[in-house]
Amino acid sequence: MKKVYTKLFYILPVLALFVFYACKPIASKFSSPAGYNLEKPDKFNMPESLLEISGIAFYKGQPDTIYSIQDEDGKVFRQKWDIKDQKNVRFAPKGDYEDIAIFKEKIFVLKSNGHLFSFPFAEAVKEEAENVKHSKGLVPKGEYESLYADEETSKVYILCKSCPVDKKKKTTTGYVLNYQSEIDSLVPESTFSIDLEQIKTMNSKLKASLSPSALTKNPKTKEWYILASANKLLLIADENWKVKAVHRLSSSLYNQPEGIAFDKDLNLYISNEGDELTNGNILKFKYTAAGK
């Protein structure tokens, strides 16, 4: 009997430790910006027509209808949340379209070469847009995927994915255009850059590189939210483009994050392109104020 007690004397502490660590929550290696949990979304799978969903946008932040584009068709799609049935308006031939913005009663679509297409928002309900404007030469030659339009300032922001100006520097360059509604034209105004060395400052395990795939601004904090699909990152920068935080994104949840937007209730949306095994989708992250 003594032998039995002796064995229990050694076994029970080990067993207790096992139970303790087995029940203890495992700390996640992924983080989230304040007010959001990037690991617990409400997922909306897209129909086959939006397998390669790219940019997403809302009209004046109203969440009742999501407007989106996909990489190959010159169409703007619209649908209700969690309803796969979509309608669309054609604005251009097939091409590589990357992002969408809606402001000043206009829809703007960014092509990967930096060209911009725009047409009246009122034409979104038509089968084909009639008053399409194709703007070239507003930004230098390069590869672009990120577009944001600011209703309050009438400024449009375009962020480089891969541009010659950044080739030998640890920077990502962006361009600011001023929208002049009286002549319905965008006029180049200024440039800005993001110092990518700041990424390593935030997380020493990350490289000082970024290939932005989408851009938006938090309506409350005025911070920039920048997606990087290839890097699986969400970068947060202040109004002056200083990096404040870098959040890694789980590849099991974020197949190919290509679009980002906020609604008027501060809910955050991220769209993912699909592939042979995964549907395209939009992930919704409900905003939760601190202390709630």
CSV table of C-alpha atoms in Angstrom, one decimal:
chain,number,residue,atom,x,y,z
A,1,MET,CA,0.0,0.0,0.0
A,2,LYS,CA,2.9,2.3,0.8
A,3,LYS,CA,4.1,1.9,-2.8
A,4,VAL,CA,0.7,3.0,-4.1
A,5,TYR,CA,0.7,6.1,-2.0
A,6,THR,CA,4.3,6.9,-3.0
A,7,LYS,CA,3.4,6.7,-6.7
A,8,LEU,CA,0.3,8.9,-6.1
A,9,PHE,CA,2.6,11.4,-4.3
A,10,TYR,CA,4.5,11.9,-7.5
A,11,ILE,CA,1.8,11.4,-10.0
A,12,LEU,CA,-0.9,13.8,-8.6
A,13,PRO,CA,1.2,17.0,-8.9
A,14,VAL,CA,2.1,16.2,-12.5
A,15,LEU,CA,-1.6,15.4,-13.2
A,16,ALA,CA,-2.7,18.7,-11.6
A,17,LEU,CA,-0.2,20.6,-13.8
A,18,PHE,CA,-1.4,18.9,-16.9
A,19,VAL,CA,-5.1,19.8,-16.1
A,20,PHE,CA,-4.1,23.4,-15.3
A,21,TYR,CA,-2.3,23.9,-18.6
A,22,ALA,CA,-4.9,22.0,-20.6
A,23,CYS,CA,-7.6,24.2,-19.3
A,24,LYS,CA,-5.6,27.4,-19.6
A,25,PRO,CA,-6.5,29.5,-22.7
A,26,ILE,CA,-3.8,29.5,-25.3
A,27,ALA,CA,-2.6,33.0,-26.1
A,28,SER,CA,-3.2,34.0,-29.7
A,29,LYS,CA,-0.3,35.0,-31.8
A,30,PHE,CA,-2.7,37.3,-33.7
A,31,SER,CA,-3.8,40.7,-32.4
A,32,SER,CA,-6.6,43.2,-33.2
A,33,PRO,CA,-7.1,47.0,-33.2
A,34,ALA,CA,-9.1,48.5,-30.3
A,35,GLY,CA,-12.8,47.9,-30.7
A,36,TYR,CA,-12.5,44.8,-32.9
A,37,ASN,CA,-11.7,41.1,-32.7
A,38,LEU,CA,-10.2,40.1,-36.0
A,39,GLU,CA,-10.5,36.4,-35.1
A,40,LYS,CA,-14.3,36.4,-34.7
A,41,PRO,CA,-16.0,37.7,-37.8
A,42,ASP,CA,-19.5,37.3,-39.2
A,43,LYS,CA,-18.7,35.7,-42.6
A,44,PHE,CA,-20.7,36.3,-45.8
A,45,ASN,CA,-19.7,33.9,-48.6
A,46,MET,CA,-19.9,35.4,-52.1
A,47,PRO,CA,-21.6,33.9,-55.2
A,48,GLU,CA,-19.4,32.5,-57.9
A,49,SER,CA,-19.5,35.8,-59.8
A,50,LEU,CA,-17.6,37.4,-56.9
A,51,LEU,CA,-15.1,34.6,-56.3
A,52,GLU,CA,-12.3,37.2,-57.0
A,53,ILE,CA,-13.9,40.0,-55.0
A,54,SER,CA,-11.5,42.8,-54.5
A,55,GLY,CA,-12.5,46.3,-53.3
A,56,ILE,CA,-15.6,47.0,-51.2
A,57,ALA,CA,-17.4,50.3,-50.3
A,58,PHE,CA,-20.6,51.8,-48.8
A,59,TYR,CA,-22.6,54.7,-50.0
A,60,LYS,CA,-22.3,57.3,-47.2
A,61,GLY,CA,-21.5,54.5,-44.8
A,62,GLN,CA,-24.9,52.9,-45.1
A,63,PRO,CA,-24.5,49.2,-44.4
A,64,ASP,CA,-27.8,48.2,-46.1
A,65,THR,CA,-26.0,47.7,-49.5
A,66,ILE,CA,-22.4,46.6,-50.2
A,67,TYR,CA,-20.8,47.8,-53.4
A,68,SER,CA,-17.9,45.8,-54.7
A,69,ILE,CA,-15.7,45.0,-57.7
A,70,GLN,CA,-13.8,41.9,-58.7
A,71,ASP,CA,-10.4,41.6,-60.5
A,72,GLU,CA,-11.5,40.7,-64.0
A,73,ASP,CA,-14.9,42.3,-64.9
A,74,GLY,CA,-15.4,46.0,-65.5
A,75,LYS,CA,-18.5,45.9,-63.3
A,76,VAL,CA,-19.7,47.3,-59.9
A,77,PHE,CA,-21.7,44.8,-58.0
A,78,ARG,CA,-24.3,45.5,-55.3
A,79,GLN,CA,-26.0,43.3,-52.8
A,80,LYS,CA,-27.6,43.1,-49.3
A,81,TRP,CA,-25.6,41.6,-46.4
A,82,ASP,CA,-25.9,37.8,-46.3
A,83,ILE,CA,-27.9,37.7,-49.5
A,84,LYS,CA,-25.9,36.2,-52.4
A,85,ASP,CA,-28.1,37.5,-55.1
A,86,GLN,CA,-26.3,40.4,-56.7
A,87,LYS,CA,-27.0,43.0,-59.4
A,88,ASN,CA,-24.3,44.9,-61.3
A,89,VAL,CA,-23.6,47.7,-63.7
A,90,ARG,CA,-20.9,47.6,-66.4
A,91,PHE,CA,-18.6,50.6,-66.6
A,92,ALA,CA,-15.7,49.3,-68.7
A,93,PRO,CA,-14.3,46.3,-70.6
A,94,LYS,CA,-12.5,43.4,-68.8
A,95,GLY,CA,-9.4,44.4,-66.9
A,96,ASP,CA,-7.5,44.3,-63.6
A,97,TYR,CA,-9.7,46.4,-61.3
A,98,GLU,CA,-8.5,46.6,-57.7
A,99,ASP,CA,-10.4,49.0,-55.5
A,100,ILE,CA,-13.6,51.1,-55.3
A,101,ALA,CA,-14.6,54.3,-53.5
A,102,ILE,CA,-17.9,56.2,-53.4
A,103,PHE,CA,-18.2,59.9,-52.6
A,104,LYS,CA,-19.6,63.2,-54.0
A,105,GLU,CA,-22.4,61.1,-55.6
A,106,LYS,CA,-19.7,59.4,-57.8
A,107,ILE,CA,-18.3,55.9,-57.9
A,108,PHE,CA,-14.6,55.7,-58.5
A,109,VAL,CA,-12.8,52.4,-59.5
A,110,LEU,CA,-9.0,52.0,-59.5
A,111,LYS,CA,-7.3,49.9,-62.1
A,112,SER,CA,-4.0,48.2,-61.2
A,113,ASN,CA,-2.1,50.6,-63.6
A,114,GLY,CA,-3.3,53.6,-61.7
A,115,HIS,CA,-6.0,54.6,-64.1
A,116,LEU,CA,-9.3,55.7,-62.5
A,117,PHE,CA,-12.8,55.2,-63.8
A,118,SER,CA,-15.7,57.2,-62.5
A,119,PHE,CA,-19.4,57.6,-63.1
A,120,PRO,CA,-22.5,59.0,-61.3
A,121,PHE,CA,-23.7,57.0,-58.3
A,122,ALA,CA,-27.2,57.2,-59.7
A,123,GLU,CA,-26.2,55.0,-62.6
A,124,ALA,CA,-25.3,52.1,-60.3
A,125,VAL,CA,-28.9,50.7,-60.8
A,126,LYS,CA,-28.5,50.5,-64.6
A,127,GLU,CA,-27.2,47.6,-66.6
A,128,GLU,CA,-24.5,49.8,-68.1
A,129,ALA,CA,-23.1,53.2,-67.0
A,130,GLU,CA,-23.5,55.9,-69.6
A,131,ASN,CA,-21.4,58.8,-68.2
A,132,VAL,CA,-18.1,57.1,-67.5
A,133,LYS,CA,-14.9,59.1,-67.2
A,134,HIS,CA,-11.6,57.4,-67.7
A,135,SER,CA,-8.7,59.3,-66.1
A,136,LYS,CA,-5.1,58.5,-66.9
A,137,GLY,CA,-1.8,59.9,-65.8
A,138,LEU,CA,-2.9,61.1,-62.4
A,139,VAL,CA,-0.2,59.0,-60.7
A,140,PRO,CA,3.2,57.7,-62.0
A,141,LYS,CA,3.5,54.3,-63.7
A,142,GLY,CA,3.4,51.5,-61.2
A,143,GLU,CA,1.2,48.9,-59.6
A,144,TYR,CA,-1.7,50.1,-57.4
A,145,GLU,CA,-4.4,48.3,-55.4
A,146,SER,CA,-5.5,50.8,-52.7
A,147,LEU,CA,-8.0,53.7,-53.1
A,148,TYR,CA,-9.7,55.9,-50.5
A,149,ALA,CA,-11.9,58.9,-51.0
A,150,ASP,CA,-12.6,61.4,-48.2
A,151,GLU,CA,-16.0,63.0,-48.3
A,152,GLU,CA,-15.1,65.8,-45.9
A,153,THR,CA,-11.9,67.0,-47.6
A,154,SER,CA,-12.7,66.1,-51.2
A,155,LYS,CA,-9.4,64.3,-51.4
A,156,VAL,CA,-8.6,60.9,-53.0
A,157,TYR,CA,-5.7,58.8,-51.8
A,158,ILE,CA,-4.0,56.2,-54.0
A,159,LEU,CA,-1.3,54.0,-52.4
A,160,CYS,CA,1.5,52.2,-54.3
A,161,LYS,CA,1.7,48.4,-54.2
A,162,SER,CA,4.9,48.3,-56.2
A,163,CYS,CA,6.3,51.6,-57.7
A,164,PRO,CA,9.7,52.5,-59.1
A,165,VAL,CA,10.1,55.3,-56.6
A,166,ASP,CA,10.1,52.8,-53.7
A,167,LYS,CA,12.3,50.2,-55.4
A,168,LYS,CA,15.5,50.9,-53.5
A,169,LYS,CA,14.0,52.4,-50.4
A,170,LYS,CA,12.1,50.9,-47.4
A,171,THR,CA,9.1,53.1,-48.1
A,172,THR,CA,5.6,52.9,-49.6
A,173,THR,CA,4.6,56.0,-51.5
A,174,GLY,CA,1.1,57.4,-51.9
A,175,TYR,CA,-0.6,60.1,-53.9
A,176,VAL,CA,-3.2,62.7,-52.9
A,177,LEU,CA,-5.6,64.0,-55.6
A,178,ASN,CA,-8.0,66.9,-55.1
A,179,TYR,CA,-11.5,66.4,-56.5
A,180,GLN,CA,-12.9,69.5,-58.0
A,181,SER,CA,-16.6,68.9,-58.3
A,182,GLU,CA,-17.3,72.0,-60.4
A,183,ILE,CA,-15.3,70.6,-63.3
A,184,ASP,CA,-15.7,66.9,-62.3
A,185,SER,CA,-11.9,66.4,-62.3
A,186,LEU,CA,-9.2,65.0,-60.1
A,187,VAL,CA,-6.1,67.2,-59.8
A,188,PRO,CA,-2.8,65.8,-58.4
A,189,GLU,CA,-2.0,67.7,-55.1
A,190,SER,CA,0.7,66.0,-53.1
A,191,THR,CA,2.6,62.8,-52.1
A,192,PHE,CA,3.3,61.0,-48.9
A,193,SER,CA,5.3,58.0,-47.8
A,194,ILE,CA,5.2,55.3,-45.1
A,195,ASP,CA,8.5,54.4,-43.5
A,196,LEU,CA,8.5,50.6,-43.5
A,197,GLU,CA,11.3,50.4,-41.0
A,198,GLN,CA,8.6,51.2,-38.5
A,199,ILE,CA,7.1,47.8,-39.0
A,200,LYS,CA,10.2,46.1,-37.5
A,201,THR,CA,10.0,48.6,-34.6
A,202,MET,CA,6.5,47.3,-33.9
A,203,ASN,CA,7.4,43.6,-34.4
A,204,SER,CA,11.0,42.6,-34.7
A,205,LYS,CA,10.0,39.3,-36.4
A,206,LEU,CA,8.4,41.1,-39.3
A,207,LYS,CA,10.3,42.4,-42.4
A,208,ALA,CA,10.3,46.0,-43.4
A,209,SER,CA,8.2,45.4,-46.4
A,210,LEU,CA,4.6,46.0,-47.5
A,211,SER,CA,2.5,45.3,-50.6
A,212,PRO,CA,-0.7,47.2,-49.8
A,213,SER,CA,-3.9,45.7,-51.2
A,214,ALA,CA,-6.5,48.1,-49.7
A,215,LEU,CA,-6.8,51.3,-47.8
A,216,THR,CA,-9.5,53.0,-45.6
A,217,LYS,CA,-9.8,55.5,-42.7
A,218,ASN,CA,-11.4,54.8,-39.4
A,219,PRO,CA,-14.2,57.5,-39.2
A,220,LYS,CA,-13.8,57.8,-35.4
A,221,THR,CA,-10.0,57.8,-34.8
A,222,LYS,CA,-9.0,59.1,-38.2
A,223,GLU,CA,-6.4,56.4,-38.3
A,224,TRP,CA,-5.4,54.7,-41.6
A,225,TYR,CA,-6.1,51.0,-41.9
A,226,ILE,CA,-3.9,49.5,-44.6
A,227,LEU,CA,-4.3,45.8,-45.7
A,228,ALA,CA,-1.4,43.8,-47.1
A,229,SER,CA,-2.7,40.6,-48.7
A,230,ALA,CA,0.7,39.0,-49.5
A,231,ASN,CA,2.1,39.9,-46.1
A,232,LYS,CA,-1.1,39.0,-44.2
A,233,LEU,CA,-1.0,42.2,-42.2
A,234,LEU,CA,-3.3,45.0,-41.1
A,235,LEU,CA,-1.2,48.1,-40.5
A,236,ILE,CA,-2.6,51.1,-38.5
A,237,ALA,CA,-1.1,54.5,-39.1
A,238,ASP,CA,-2.0,57.9,-37.7
A,239,GLU,CA,-3.2,60.9,-39.8
A,240,ASN,CA,0.4,61.7,-40.7
A,241,TRP,CA,1.2,58.1,-41.9
A,242,LYS,CA,3.2,57.2,-38.8
A,243,VAL,CA,2.8,53.5,-38.1
A,244,LYS,CA,1.1,52.9,-34.7
A,245,ALA,CA,0.4,49.2,-34.8
A,246,VAL,CA,0.8,46.1,-37.0
A,247,HIS,CA,-1.6,43.2,-36.7
A,248,ARG,CA,-0.8,39.8,-38.2
A,249,LEU,CA,-3.8,38.1,-39.9
A,250,SER,CA,-4.4,34.3,-39.8
A,251,SER,CA,-4.1,32.7,-43.2
A,252,SER,CA,-6.8,30.2,-42.2
A,253,LEU,CA,-9.3,33.1,-42.0
A,254,TYR,CA,-7.9,35.5,-44.4
A,255,ASN,CA,-7.4,33.7,-47.7
A,256,GLN,CA,-6.5,36.8,-49.8
A,257,PRO,CA,-7.6,40.0,-48.1
A,258,GLU,CA,-8.1,42.6,-50.9
A,259,GLY,CA,-10.8,45.0,-49.7
A,260,ILE,CA,-11.5,47.0,-46.5
A,261,ALA,CA,-14.2,49.5,-45.4
A,262,PHE,CA,-16.1,50.9,-42.4
A,263,ASP,CA,-19.8,51.5,-42.2
A,264,LYS,CA,-21.4,54.5,-40.4
A,265,ASP,CA,-21.7,52.4,-37.2
A,266,LEU,CA,-17.9,51.8,-37.1
A,267,ASN,CA,-18.2,48.2,-38.1
A,268,LEU,CA,-15.2,47.0,-40.0
A,269,TYR,CA,-15.4,44.8,-43.2
A,270,ILE,CA,-12.6,42.9,-45.0
A,271,SER,CA,-13.2,41.1,-48.3
A,272,ASN,CA,-11.2,38.0,-49.3
A,273,GLU,CA,-10.7,36.6,-52.8
A,274,GLY,CA,-11.4,32.9,-53.1
A,275,ASP,CA,-9.7,30.1,-54.9
A,276,GLU,CA,-10.3,26.5,-56.1
A,277,LEU,CA,-11.1,25.5,-52.5
A,278,THR,CA,-12.4,28.6,-50.8
A,279,ASN,CA,-15.3,30.9,-51.6
A,280,GLY,CA,-14.7,34.6,-51.9
A,281,ASN,CA,-16.1,36.3,-48.8
A,282,ILE,CA,-16.6,39.4,-46.8
A,283,LEU,CA,-15.8,39.4,-43.0
A,284,LYS,CA,-17.7,41.7,-40.8
A,285,PHE,CA,-16.2,42.8,-37.4
A,286,LYS,CA,-18.7,44.5,-35.1
A,287,TYR,CA,-17.4,47.6,-33.3
A,288,THR,CA,-17.4,47.3,-29.5
A,289,ALA,CA,-16.7,50.4,-27.5
A,290,ALA,CA,-14.2,50.2,-24.6
A,291,GLY,CA,-15.7,48.8,-21.5
A,292,LYS,CA,-18.6,47.1,-23.2
